[in-house]
Amino acid sequence: MSHPVRALHVHSGNIYGGIERILVTLADSRQLVPDLAHHFAICFEDRLTAELRALGVPVGLLGPARASRPWAVLAARRRLAELVRAVRPDVVLCHAPWPLAMFGSTLRRLGASIVFWLHGAVTGRHWLERLARHTSPSAFICNSLFTASTLELLYPAATGTVIHPPVPSVDVPNRRDVRHALRWALETPEHVVVILQVGRLEVGKGFDILLHALEALPQALDWVTWVVGGAATPSERAHERHLRELADALGIAARVRFLGSRADVADLLSAGDIYVQANSRPEGFGISLVEALYAGLPVLTSRIGAAPEIVNDRCGRLVSPDSQALSEALADLVRDAPLRERLGMAGPLRAREVCAPAQQIAKLHEMLREVAAA
């Protein structure tokens, strides 16, 4: 018989990406495992805290702690200590190296059972990772086998439990009408093949590889590309400027639409035909890949990082992270509508196999229950 577990999630919350989406999913899906109660300790007041509060879960605001401002870190530690004494969590989960580096010593002093949830590959060389190493967690969660393979670089004797991110499917009512309306709004005729990529405009996400691959497509193919995602940092804003200039220099600017950050990503996926993410750097996971599979799109991505754990030849294509390989695979998919349909039909089942929330959250509960008992 399972026992209730109180989990306190500690995170920065100053940007919105994969970790933040996982936390929101845990809050929104808490009815799936009622014996796992989620509390949240977040540093920055932003989109994450707003979404968590809207879901009615307890959120403790620690304050805008930055390593460059020791006084702010000390204040956040005091607030976290007060929250831990009030919540009395069975386990405290630190998401990524930053919260473990900032708050690990405080949590150890309070006698908390610390679980380090690793959301991406580590090298053991970054200053945050070296600082995090001063705290030895009770247990480790890794979001993929790929991420788990790097854990020894930070904690040589550690073994991580692999739990894929819980990713819910999104039902789009009247999908055909939504598709038609969005294509009309974005001036994209029905016969044109829409290629999408979703994500923050980070270097390493392969946006530049995609642009070069698009430029190399045969002229006779009729396509348009929607780039969905915003730039949250100065480096990302600089990268966006570079991408726009590159599209113009390649002569494809008229067929590449930079749509910015959007709240209707599920609808946009429904209006698309192919999902592409040509990562040049390995990712610890790829929630956007799973969402595209749920939407019934064939997925074309790089054969690096955790992508092979998500995409197989039944639902998409894995290629080397270069523009020539991507262009050749993309041309095949643009030409062949029956192939796109066949791969797309297998997507939702594959997404559920990898990331069904009920399965992954139950696995999380069992793991945390064991840590709490120990």
Steps between C-alpha positions, in 0.01 A plus 500: 500500500637845408551774756450874448818683408549876533740624235648850493632607159772768507573692181606842373203567270643804320458352151240267352619180337495126546545491879226754552262304279570185701422679827173632360409153376566351844274760656228461238507119511511454876166320500668210316697410816316655798756358745768730356453859620696769319626823658717751319778737605578740215744792498368726228146629457428429134291285267571180697374634831191645329412166339559304821280734702229482235498122556448550873821345631710640787779726372762652728684798353865506609599825332725581202817320609806539279847360561640847425296641792593302814261700719207397279607135520520520881150651516366226271661235719328641807164494321560145382582390856175653623309324223658162573410533870143589407444236228709223661560329164597134481730582208638817345565492126762734356443544129836544320835600656408861584259440793724225636800735487308788660300310761664159552684599819182648649296190423769272644513706820122458530533122461301487178506201268629658179423363155700650215290501181738529208335638185802509272848363447775615736876522458609557859699804386249785518535714813140431599557126471816522710312699764208254494744214558556625857156356582446124470130434425316198633390397150516603136239525224610528137264598220655255251752222461723750323495738798557208737813404305660831600412491871830333594684810378343691789450224758730206414325247725143608427225309322205689359142382464382579147156661496394656173318834529123462530356659187121514462329482166304808400159450343432751222123507435397561141853439383411543134343841566798606713739395226306694238472814715868510593616443144269776383633735771861417408432524125585135439288309244388148585717335235822655636702269731555669836826420677512597868759537770401600853729619775691786650745649252811348655826426324519123467132447419591471132303794362800599286539143372132500407535824302793364300307175438199695377714698259628172351152356434405457132338814364189314384394406855227713654565563867499764774666488841358631827756567772308510828682630805628810669836631614525535879863604548743741329680210333171362367398841367834526322448152357155597373649798317761269349232255383291771336808634322597148393154428355524823304852423376394151389209643305230314696376777731162512323440134583620506862264655756637587845184485708653579840374358828147365459236369740333291226783255428263201498287672235806587292615138511154398380539734205843364406626203301858427613681570826876564480758550772853471365688530829871563465551445873365195683194563716418321822149443369264664251149584620425677172568175314244320715239773451549478123448123516178550698388740226547230238795659321795305362809611693836563336783558748871447564627163609668638813418540868172349617323528163546127417316418824196688365494472121526174304449411135131429556421862586781706350856518377833544677783661304850627562507863618597661170304691240559258211362196685211706630418640156493156338269355767283811494462485122375140528235603753390810308454294181328198657163577663417129566833460683422805715157357581636157590771638728261751654240236586758315712594813693238515778559139606874556511455817706289311754753218517775743591329773704145411611452708819323227698790261441783744566343665807425159653865411447601828664273433798641152555857629485433790739313271737808279524725800562268631772485158666878473497 
